[in-house]
CSV table of C-alpha atoms and ligand atoms in Angstrom, one decimal:
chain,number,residue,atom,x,y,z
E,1,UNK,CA,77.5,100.9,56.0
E,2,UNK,CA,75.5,97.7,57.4
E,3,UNK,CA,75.8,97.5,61.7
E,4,UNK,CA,74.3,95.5,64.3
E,5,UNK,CA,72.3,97.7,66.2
E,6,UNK,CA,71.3,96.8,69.9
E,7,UNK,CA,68.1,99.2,70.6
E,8,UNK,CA,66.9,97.3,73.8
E,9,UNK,CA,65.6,93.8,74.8
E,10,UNK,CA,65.4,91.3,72.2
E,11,UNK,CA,65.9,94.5,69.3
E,12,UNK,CA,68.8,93.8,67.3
E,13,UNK,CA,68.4,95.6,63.9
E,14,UNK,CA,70.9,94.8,60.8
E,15,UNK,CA,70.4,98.2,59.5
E,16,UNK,CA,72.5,101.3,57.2
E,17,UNK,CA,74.4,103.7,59.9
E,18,UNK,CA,76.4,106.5,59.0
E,19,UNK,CA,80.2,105.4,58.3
E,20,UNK,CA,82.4,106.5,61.4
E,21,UNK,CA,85.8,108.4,60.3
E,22,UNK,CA,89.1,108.2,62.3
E,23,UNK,CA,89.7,111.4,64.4
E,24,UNK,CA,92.8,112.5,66.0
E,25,UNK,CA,94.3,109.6,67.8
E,26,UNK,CA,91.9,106.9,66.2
E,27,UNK,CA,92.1,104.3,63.7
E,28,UNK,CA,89.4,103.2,61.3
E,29,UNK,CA,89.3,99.3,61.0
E,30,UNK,CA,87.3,97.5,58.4
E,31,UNK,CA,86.0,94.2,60.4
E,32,UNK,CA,87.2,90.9,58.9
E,33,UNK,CA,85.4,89.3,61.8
E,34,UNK,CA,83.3,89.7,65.0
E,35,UNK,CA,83.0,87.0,67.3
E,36,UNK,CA,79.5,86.6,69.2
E,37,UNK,CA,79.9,86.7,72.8
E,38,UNK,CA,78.1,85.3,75.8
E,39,UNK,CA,77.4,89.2,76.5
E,40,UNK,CA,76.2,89.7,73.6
E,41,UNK,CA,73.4,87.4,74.2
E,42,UNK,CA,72.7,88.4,77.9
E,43,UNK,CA,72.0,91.8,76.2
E,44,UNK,CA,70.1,90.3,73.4
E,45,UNK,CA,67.8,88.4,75.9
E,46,UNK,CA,68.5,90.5,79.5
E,47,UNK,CA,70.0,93.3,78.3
E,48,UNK,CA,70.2,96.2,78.7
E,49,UNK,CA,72.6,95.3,81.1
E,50,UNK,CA,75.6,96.5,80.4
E,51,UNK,CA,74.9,98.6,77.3
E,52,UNK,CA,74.3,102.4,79.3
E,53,UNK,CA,71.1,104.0,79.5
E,54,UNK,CA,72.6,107.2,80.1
E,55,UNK,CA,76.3,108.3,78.7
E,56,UNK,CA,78.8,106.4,79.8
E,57,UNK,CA,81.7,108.7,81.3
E,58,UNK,CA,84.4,107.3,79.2
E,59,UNK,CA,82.8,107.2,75.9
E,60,UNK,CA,79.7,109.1,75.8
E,61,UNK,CA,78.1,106.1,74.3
E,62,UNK,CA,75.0,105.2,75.6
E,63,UNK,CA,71.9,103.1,74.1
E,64,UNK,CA,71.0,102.0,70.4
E,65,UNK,CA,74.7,101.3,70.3
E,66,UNK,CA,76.4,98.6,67.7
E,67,UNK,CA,77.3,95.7,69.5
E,68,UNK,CA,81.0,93.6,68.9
E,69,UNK,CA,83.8,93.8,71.3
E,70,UNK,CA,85.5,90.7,69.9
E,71,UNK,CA,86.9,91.7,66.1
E,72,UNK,CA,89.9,91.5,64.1
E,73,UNK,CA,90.4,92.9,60.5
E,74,UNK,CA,92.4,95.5,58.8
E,75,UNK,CA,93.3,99.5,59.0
E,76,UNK,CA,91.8,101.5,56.4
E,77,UNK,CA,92.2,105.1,58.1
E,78,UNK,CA,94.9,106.6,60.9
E,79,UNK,CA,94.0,109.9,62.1
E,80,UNK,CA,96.2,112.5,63.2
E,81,UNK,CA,99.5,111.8,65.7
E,82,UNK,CA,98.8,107.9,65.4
E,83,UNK,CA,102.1,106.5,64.7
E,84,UNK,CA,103.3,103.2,64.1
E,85,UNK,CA,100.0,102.1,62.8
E,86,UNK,CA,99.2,102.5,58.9
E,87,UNK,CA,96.9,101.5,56.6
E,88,UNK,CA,97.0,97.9,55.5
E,89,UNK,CA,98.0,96.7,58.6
E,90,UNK,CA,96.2,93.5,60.1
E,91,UNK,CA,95.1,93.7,63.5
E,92,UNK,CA,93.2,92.9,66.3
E,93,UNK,CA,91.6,95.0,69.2
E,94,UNK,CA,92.0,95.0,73.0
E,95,UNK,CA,88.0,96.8,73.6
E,96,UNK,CA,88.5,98.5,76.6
E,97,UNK,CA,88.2,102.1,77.3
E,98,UNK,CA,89.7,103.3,81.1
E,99,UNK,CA,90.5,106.2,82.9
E,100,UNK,CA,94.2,106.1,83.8
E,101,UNK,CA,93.4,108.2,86.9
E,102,UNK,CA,91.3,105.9,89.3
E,103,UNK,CA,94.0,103.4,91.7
E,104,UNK,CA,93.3,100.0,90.2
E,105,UNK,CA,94.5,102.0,86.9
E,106,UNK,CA,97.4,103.8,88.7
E,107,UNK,CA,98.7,100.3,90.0
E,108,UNK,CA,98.6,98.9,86.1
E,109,UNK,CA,95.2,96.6,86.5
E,110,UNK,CA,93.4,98.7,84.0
E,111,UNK,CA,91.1,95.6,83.4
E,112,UNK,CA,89.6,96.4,87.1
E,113,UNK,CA,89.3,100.3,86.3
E,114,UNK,CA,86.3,101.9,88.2
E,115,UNK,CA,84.7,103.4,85.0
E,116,UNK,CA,85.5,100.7,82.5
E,117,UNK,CA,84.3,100.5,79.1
E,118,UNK,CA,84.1,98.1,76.1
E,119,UNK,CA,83.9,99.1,73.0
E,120,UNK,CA,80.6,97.1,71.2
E,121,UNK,CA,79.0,98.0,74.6
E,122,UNK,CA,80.0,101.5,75.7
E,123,UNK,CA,80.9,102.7,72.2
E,124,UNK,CA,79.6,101.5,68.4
E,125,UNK,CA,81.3,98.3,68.1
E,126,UNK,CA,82.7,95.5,65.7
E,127,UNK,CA,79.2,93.8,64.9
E,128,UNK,CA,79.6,96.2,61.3
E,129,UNK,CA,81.9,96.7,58.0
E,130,UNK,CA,83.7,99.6,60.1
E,131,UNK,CA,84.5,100.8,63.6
E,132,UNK,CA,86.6,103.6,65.0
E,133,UNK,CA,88.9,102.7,68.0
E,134,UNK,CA,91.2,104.1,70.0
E,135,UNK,CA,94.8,103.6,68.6
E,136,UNK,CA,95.9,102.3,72.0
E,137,UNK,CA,93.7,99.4,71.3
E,138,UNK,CA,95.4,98.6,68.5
E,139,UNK,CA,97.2,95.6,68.3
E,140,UNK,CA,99.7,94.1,65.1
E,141,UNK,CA,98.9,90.3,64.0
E,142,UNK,CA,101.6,89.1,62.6
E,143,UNK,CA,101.7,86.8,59.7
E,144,UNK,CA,101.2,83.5,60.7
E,145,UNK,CA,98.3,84.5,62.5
E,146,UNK,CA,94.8,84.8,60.5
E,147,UNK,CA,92.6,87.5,61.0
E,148,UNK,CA,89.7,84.4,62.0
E,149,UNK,CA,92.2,83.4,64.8
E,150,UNK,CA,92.5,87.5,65.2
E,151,UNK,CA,89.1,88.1,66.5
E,152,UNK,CA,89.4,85.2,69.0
E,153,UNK,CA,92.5,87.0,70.6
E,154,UNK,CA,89.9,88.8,72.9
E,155,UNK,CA,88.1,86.0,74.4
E,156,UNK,CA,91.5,84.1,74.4
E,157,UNK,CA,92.8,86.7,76.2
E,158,UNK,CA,90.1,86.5,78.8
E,159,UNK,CA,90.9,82.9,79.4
E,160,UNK,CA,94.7,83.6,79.3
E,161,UNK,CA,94.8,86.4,82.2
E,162,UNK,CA,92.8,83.7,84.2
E,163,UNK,CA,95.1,80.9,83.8
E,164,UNK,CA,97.8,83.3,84.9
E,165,UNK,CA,96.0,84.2,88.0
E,166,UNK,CA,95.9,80.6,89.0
E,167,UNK,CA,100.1,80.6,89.3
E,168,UNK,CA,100.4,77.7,87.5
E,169,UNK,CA,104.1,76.3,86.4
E,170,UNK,CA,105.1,73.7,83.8
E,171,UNK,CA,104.5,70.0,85.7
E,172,UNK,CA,101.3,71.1,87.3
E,173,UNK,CA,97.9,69.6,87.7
E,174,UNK,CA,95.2,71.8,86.6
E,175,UNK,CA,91.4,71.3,86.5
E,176,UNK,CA,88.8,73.4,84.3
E,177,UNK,CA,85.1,73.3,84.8
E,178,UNK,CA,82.9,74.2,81.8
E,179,UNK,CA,84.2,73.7,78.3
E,180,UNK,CA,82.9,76.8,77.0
E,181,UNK,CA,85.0,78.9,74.9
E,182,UNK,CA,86.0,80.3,78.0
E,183,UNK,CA,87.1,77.0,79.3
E,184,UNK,CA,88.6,75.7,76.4
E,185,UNK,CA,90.8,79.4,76.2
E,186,UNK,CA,92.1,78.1,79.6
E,187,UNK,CA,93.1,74.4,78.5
E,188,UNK,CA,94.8,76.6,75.7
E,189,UNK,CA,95.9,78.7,77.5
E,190,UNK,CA,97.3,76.2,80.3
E,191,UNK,CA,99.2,74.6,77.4
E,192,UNK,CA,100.8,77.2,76.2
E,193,UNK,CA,102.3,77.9,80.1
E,194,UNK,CA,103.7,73.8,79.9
E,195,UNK,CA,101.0,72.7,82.2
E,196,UNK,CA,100.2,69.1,80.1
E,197,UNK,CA,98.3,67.5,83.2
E,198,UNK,CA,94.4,69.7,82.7
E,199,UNK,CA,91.6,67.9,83.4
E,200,UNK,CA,88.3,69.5,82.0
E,201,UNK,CA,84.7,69.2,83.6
E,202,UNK,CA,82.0,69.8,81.3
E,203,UNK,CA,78.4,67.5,81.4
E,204,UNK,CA,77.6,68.7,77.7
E,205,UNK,CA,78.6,65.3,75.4
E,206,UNK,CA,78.8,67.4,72.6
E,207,UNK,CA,81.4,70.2,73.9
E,208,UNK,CA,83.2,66.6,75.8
E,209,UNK,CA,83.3,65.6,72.1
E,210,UNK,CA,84.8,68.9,70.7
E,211,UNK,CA,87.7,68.6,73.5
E,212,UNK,CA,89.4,65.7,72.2
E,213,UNK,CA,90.6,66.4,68.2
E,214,UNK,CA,92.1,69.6,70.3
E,215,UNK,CA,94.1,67.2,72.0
E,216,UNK,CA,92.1,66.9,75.5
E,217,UNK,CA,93.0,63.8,77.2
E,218,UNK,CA,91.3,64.0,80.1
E,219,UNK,CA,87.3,65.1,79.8
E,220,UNK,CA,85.4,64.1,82.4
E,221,UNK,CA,81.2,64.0,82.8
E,222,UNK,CA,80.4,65.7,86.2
E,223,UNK,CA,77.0,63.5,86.2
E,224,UNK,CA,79.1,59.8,85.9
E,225,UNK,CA,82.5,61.0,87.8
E,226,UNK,CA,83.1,62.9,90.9
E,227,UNK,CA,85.4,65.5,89.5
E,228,UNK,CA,86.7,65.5,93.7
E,229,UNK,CA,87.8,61.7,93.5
E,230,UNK,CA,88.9,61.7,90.4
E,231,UNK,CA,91.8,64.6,90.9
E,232,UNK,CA,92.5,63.0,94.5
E,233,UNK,CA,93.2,59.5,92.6
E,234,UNK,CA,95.4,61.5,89.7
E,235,UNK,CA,96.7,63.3,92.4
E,236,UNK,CA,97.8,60.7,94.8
E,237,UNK,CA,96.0,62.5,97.3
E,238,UNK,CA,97.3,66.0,96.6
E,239,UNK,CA,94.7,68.1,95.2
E,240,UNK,CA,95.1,70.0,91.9
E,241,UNK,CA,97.7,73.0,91.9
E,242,UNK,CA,94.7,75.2,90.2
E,243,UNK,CA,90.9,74.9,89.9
E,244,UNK,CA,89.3,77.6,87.2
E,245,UNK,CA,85.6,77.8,87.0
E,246,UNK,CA,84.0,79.2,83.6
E,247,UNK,CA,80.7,77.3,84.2
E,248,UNK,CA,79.3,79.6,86.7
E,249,UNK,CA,77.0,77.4,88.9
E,250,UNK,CA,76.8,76.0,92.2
E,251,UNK,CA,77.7,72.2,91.5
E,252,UNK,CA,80.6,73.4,89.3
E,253,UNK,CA,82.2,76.1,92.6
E,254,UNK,CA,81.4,73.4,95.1
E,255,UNK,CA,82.9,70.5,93.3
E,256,UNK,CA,85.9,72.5,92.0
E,257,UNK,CA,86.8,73.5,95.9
E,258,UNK,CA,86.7,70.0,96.8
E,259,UNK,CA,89.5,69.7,94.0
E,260,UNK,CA,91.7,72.1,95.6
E,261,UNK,CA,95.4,71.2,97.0
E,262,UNK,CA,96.4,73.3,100.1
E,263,UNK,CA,97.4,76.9,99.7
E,264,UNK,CA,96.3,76.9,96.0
E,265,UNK,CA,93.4,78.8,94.3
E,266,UNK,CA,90.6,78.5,92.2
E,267,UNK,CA,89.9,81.1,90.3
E,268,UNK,CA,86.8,82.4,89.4
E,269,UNK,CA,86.3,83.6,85.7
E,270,UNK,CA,82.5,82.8,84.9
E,271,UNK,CA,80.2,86.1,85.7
E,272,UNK,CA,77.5,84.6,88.2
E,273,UNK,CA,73.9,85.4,87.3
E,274,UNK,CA,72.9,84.9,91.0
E,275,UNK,CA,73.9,84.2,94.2
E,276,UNK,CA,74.5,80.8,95.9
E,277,UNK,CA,75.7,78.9,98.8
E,278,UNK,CA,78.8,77.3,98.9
E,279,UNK,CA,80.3,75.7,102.3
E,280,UNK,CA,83.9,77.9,102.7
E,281,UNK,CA,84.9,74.5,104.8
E,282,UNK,CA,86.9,73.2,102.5
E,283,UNK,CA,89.2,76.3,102.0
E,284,UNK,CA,90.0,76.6,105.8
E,285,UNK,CA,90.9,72.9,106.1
E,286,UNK,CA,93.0,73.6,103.0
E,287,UNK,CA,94.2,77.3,103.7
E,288,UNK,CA,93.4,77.4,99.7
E,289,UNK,CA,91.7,80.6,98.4
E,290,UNK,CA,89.4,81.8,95.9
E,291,UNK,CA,90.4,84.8,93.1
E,292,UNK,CA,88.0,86.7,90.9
E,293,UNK,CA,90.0,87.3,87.3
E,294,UNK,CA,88.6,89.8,84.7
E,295,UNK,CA,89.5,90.5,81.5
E,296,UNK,CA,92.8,90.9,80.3
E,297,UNK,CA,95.4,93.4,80.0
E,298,UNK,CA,97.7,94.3,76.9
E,299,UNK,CA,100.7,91.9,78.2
E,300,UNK,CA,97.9,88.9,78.1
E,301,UNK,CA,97.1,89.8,74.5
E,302,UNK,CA,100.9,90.1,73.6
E,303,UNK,CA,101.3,86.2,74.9
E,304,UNK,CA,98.0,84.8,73.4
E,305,UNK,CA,98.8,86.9,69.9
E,306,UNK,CA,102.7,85.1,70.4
E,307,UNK,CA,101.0,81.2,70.9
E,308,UNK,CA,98.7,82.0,67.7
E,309,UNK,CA,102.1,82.6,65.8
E,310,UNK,CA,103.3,79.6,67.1
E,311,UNK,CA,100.7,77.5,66.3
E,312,UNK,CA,99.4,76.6,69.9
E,313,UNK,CA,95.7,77.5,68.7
E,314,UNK,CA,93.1,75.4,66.8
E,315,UNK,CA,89.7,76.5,65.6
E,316,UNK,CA,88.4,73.1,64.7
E,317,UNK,CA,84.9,71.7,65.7
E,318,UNK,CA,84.5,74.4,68.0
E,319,UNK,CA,84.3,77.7,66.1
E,320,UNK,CA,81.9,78.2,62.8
E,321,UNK,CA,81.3,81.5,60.8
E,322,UNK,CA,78.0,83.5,59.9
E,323,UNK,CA,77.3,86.6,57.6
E,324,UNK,CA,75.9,90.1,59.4
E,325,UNK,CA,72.8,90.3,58.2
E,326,UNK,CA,72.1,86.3,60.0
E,327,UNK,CA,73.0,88.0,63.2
E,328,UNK,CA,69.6,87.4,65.7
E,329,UNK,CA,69.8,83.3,63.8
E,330,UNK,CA,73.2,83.2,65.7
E,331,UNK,CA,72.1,84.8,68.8
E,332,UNK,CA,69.0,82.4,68.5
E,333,UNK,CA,71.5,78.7,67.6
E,334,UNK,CA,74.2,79.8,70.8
E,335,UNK,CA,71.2,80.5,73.1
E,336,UNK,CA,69.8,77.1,71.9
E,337,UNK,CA,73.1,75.7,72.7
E,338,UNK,CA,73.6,74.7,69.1
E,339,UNK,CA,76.9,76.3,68.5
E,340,UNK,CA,79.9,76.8,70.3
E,341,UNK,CA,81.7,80.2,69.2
E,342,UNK,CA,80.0,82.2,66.1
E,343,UNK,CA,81.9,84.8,63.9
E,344,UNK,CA,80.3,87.2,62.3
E,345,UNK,CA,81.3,88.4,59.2
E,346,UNK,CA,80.5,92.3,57.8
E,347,UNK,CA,81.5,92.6,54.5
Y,1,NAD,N1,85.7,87.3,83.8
Y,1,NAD,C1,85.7,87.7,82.6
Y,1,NAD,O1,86.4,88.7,82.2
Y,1,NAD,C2,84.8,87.1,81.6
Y,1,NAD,C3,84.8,87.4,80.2
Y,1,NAD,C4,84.0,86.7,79.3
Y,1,NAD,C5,83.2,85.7,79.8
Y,1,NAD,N2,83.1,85.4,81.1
Y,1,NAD,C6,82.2,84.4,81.7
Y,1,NAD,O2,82.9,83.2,81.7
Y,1,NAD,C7,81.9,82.1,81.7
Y,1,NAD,C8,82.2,81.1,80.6
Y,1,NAD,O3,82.0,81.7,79.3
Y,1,NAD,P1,81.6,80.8,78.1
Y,1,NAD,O4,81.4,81.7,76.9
Y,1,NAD,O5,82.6,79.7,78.0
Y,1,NAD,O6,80.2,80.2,78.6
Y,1,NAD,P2,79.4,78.9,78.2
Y,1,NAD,O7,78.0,79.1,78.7
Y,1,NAD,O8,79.6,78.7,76.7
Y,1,NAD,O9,80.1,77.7,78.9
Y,1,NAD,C9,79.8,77.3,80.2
Y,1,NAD,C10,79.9,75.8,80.2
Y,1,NAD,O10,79.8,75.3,81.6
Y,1,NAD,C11,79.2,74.0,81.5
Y,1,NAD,N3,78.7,73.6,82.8
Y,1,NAD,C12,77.4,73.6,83.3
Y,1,NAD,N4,77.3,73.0,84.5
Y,1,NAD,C13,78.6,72.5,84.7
Y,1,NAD,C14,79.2,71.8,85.8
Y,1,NAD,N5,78.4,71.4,86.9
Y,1,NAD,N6,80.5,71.5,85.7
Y,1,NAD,C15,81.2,71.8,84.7
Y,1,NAD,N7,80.7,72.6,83.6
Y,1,NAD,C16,79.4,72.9,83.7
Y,1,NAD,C17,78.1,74.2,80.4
Y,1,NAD,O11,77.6,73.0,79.9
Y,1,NAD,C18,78.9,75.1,79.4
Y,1,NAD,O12,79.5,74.3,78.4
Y,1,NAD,C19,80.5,82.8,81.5
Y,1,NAD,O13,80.0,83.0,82.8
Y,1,NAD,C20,80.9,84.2,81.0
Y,1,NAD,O14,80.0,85.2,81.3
Y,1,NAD,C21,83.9,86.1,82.0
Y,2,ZN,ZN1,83.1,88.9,75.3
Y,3,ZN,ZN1,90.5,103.6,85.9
């Protein structure tokens, strides 16, 4: 079968691998669709980074490894004691292998386990016609939602356990620097909980642009508009109930703590490159706080696959498909910033 194989720093080969087969426990999925990832490319261009030199506890895996963490498509094999999946079915994958034993995994916040691993990172991945996963990955699309809108549920997801984090309720004011598809998984995502009043940062015209068909009513240019004075105006004064930053820079952390109403949070989604210095000023004049948020667990997918089936995602203007073999082009056009969110499809 064709894969995506990451073999170090800017070596990606589309290239023939042996076809994996479902042991006990597993389930062998045929990929309908891999979304490229902001990972992805760090590898690609950084990397290794992630990707394990040596075997990864969990998984064994460990460099060339197929990359693809973010895939939906459809169950060709179940192998022994897997029950309630079957052949046929339609779903989508939550990545993440963990140990069960360590105690962010005995309190349930499995997405902070000390040996996490990602399968497309840690393990051969969904950038490839076929992958093997654990069936405790597995998750059933329903229906109404497509398997394109299936391998979006991971990055969704992301966005959705951050949106959470920031305690939002329905009748809130919420602000979200960098419209990303992280950030615009949070407006999403923000929707979905009833909070109508988001206000997106983002000085890319182009990704501004792609806001509004989705229904974005307020976009605002950091460069023309202090984000700061313009929540204190919507605000009366108030501050926003929740800041989320998925841009990842100093101007982005320092404006979006100015946003901040008293005793709320921003919450802090992006993955930093480097260190910076931010005044903590504002958050003692405030008593507001900062939160980290990473990944997801299965209850977030369960609520992001529920809002696909009722419609409350929309893949227009911001989400465009490629085949496998035109894999390193897509790397190169997201690097280039010419596209937003890239699926890649296998077969
Ligand atoms: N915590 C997690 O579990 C997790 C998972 C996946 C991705 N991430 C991270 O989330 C972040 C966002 O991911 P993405 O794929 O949307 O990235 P992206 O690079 O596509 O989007 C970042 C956006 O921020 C914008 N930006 C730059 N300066 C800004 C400013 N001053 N104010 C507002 N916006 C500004 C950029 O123009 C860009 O559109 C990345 O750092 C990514 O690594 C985190
Ligand atoms: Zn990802
Ligand atoms: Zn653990």
């Amino acid at each position: 079968m064709r894969a995506a194989v990451f073999r170090g720093r800017k070596e990606v080969a589309v290239t023939d691998v042996e076809e994996p087969t479902a042991g006990p426990g597993q389930v062998k999925v045929a990929v309908a669709y891999n979304g490229i990832c902001g990972t992805d490319l760090h590898e690609y261009y950084a990397g290794p980074i992630f990707v394990p030199t040596a075997p990864h506890p969990l998984t064994g895996g460990q460099l060339p490894v197929t990359l693809g963490h973010e895939f939906a498509g459809t169950v060709t094999e179940v192998g022994d004691g897997v029950e309630q999946i079957a052949e046929g079915d339609r779903v989508t994958i939550e990545p993440v292998y963990r140990c069960d034993q360590c105690p962010p995994c005995r309190a349930g916040h499995y997405n902070v386990c000390q040996q996490i691993g990602f399968h497309g990172l840690m393990a051969d991945g969904g950038m490839a016609q076929y992958t093997v996963v654990e069936a405790r990955m597995v998750h059933k699309l329903p229906d109404a939602v497509s398997l394109e809108l299936g391998a979006l549920v991971e990055p969704m997801a992301v966005a959705y356990h951050a949106a959470r984090r920031g305690n939002v309720d329905a009748g809130d004011t919420a602000v979200v620097f960098g419209a990303g598809p992280i950030g615009i998984g949070i407006w999403f995502a923000l929707r979905g909980l009833g909070v109508e009043d988001v206000t997106v940062v983002e000085p890319s015209q182009v990704r501004r642009d792609a806001l509004v068909p989705l229904g974005a009513t307020d976009v605002i240019d950091p460069e023309t508009t202090d984000p700061a004075e313009h929540i204190a105006e919507r605000t009366g004064g108030r501050g926003a109930d929740a800041v989320y930053d998925a841009a990842g820079v100093q101007p982005a952390v320092e404006a979006g703590l100015r946003c901040l109403g008293s005793h709320r949070q921003m919450i802090a989604v992006a993955i930093y490159e480097a260190p910076f210095p931010v005044s903590l000023l504002d958050l003692v004049l405030r008593e507001s706080g900062v939160s980290g948020s990473l990944c997801y667990t299965s209850e977030d997918y369960r609520a992001v696959i529920e809002l696909m089936a009722r419609g409350r995602y929309d893949t227009t203007g911001w989400v465009s498909h490629i085949q496998l073999d035109d894999v390193i082009e897509g790397f190169e056009r997201l690097h280039a910033g010419k596209a937003m969110k890239l699926l890649v499809e296998p077969s």
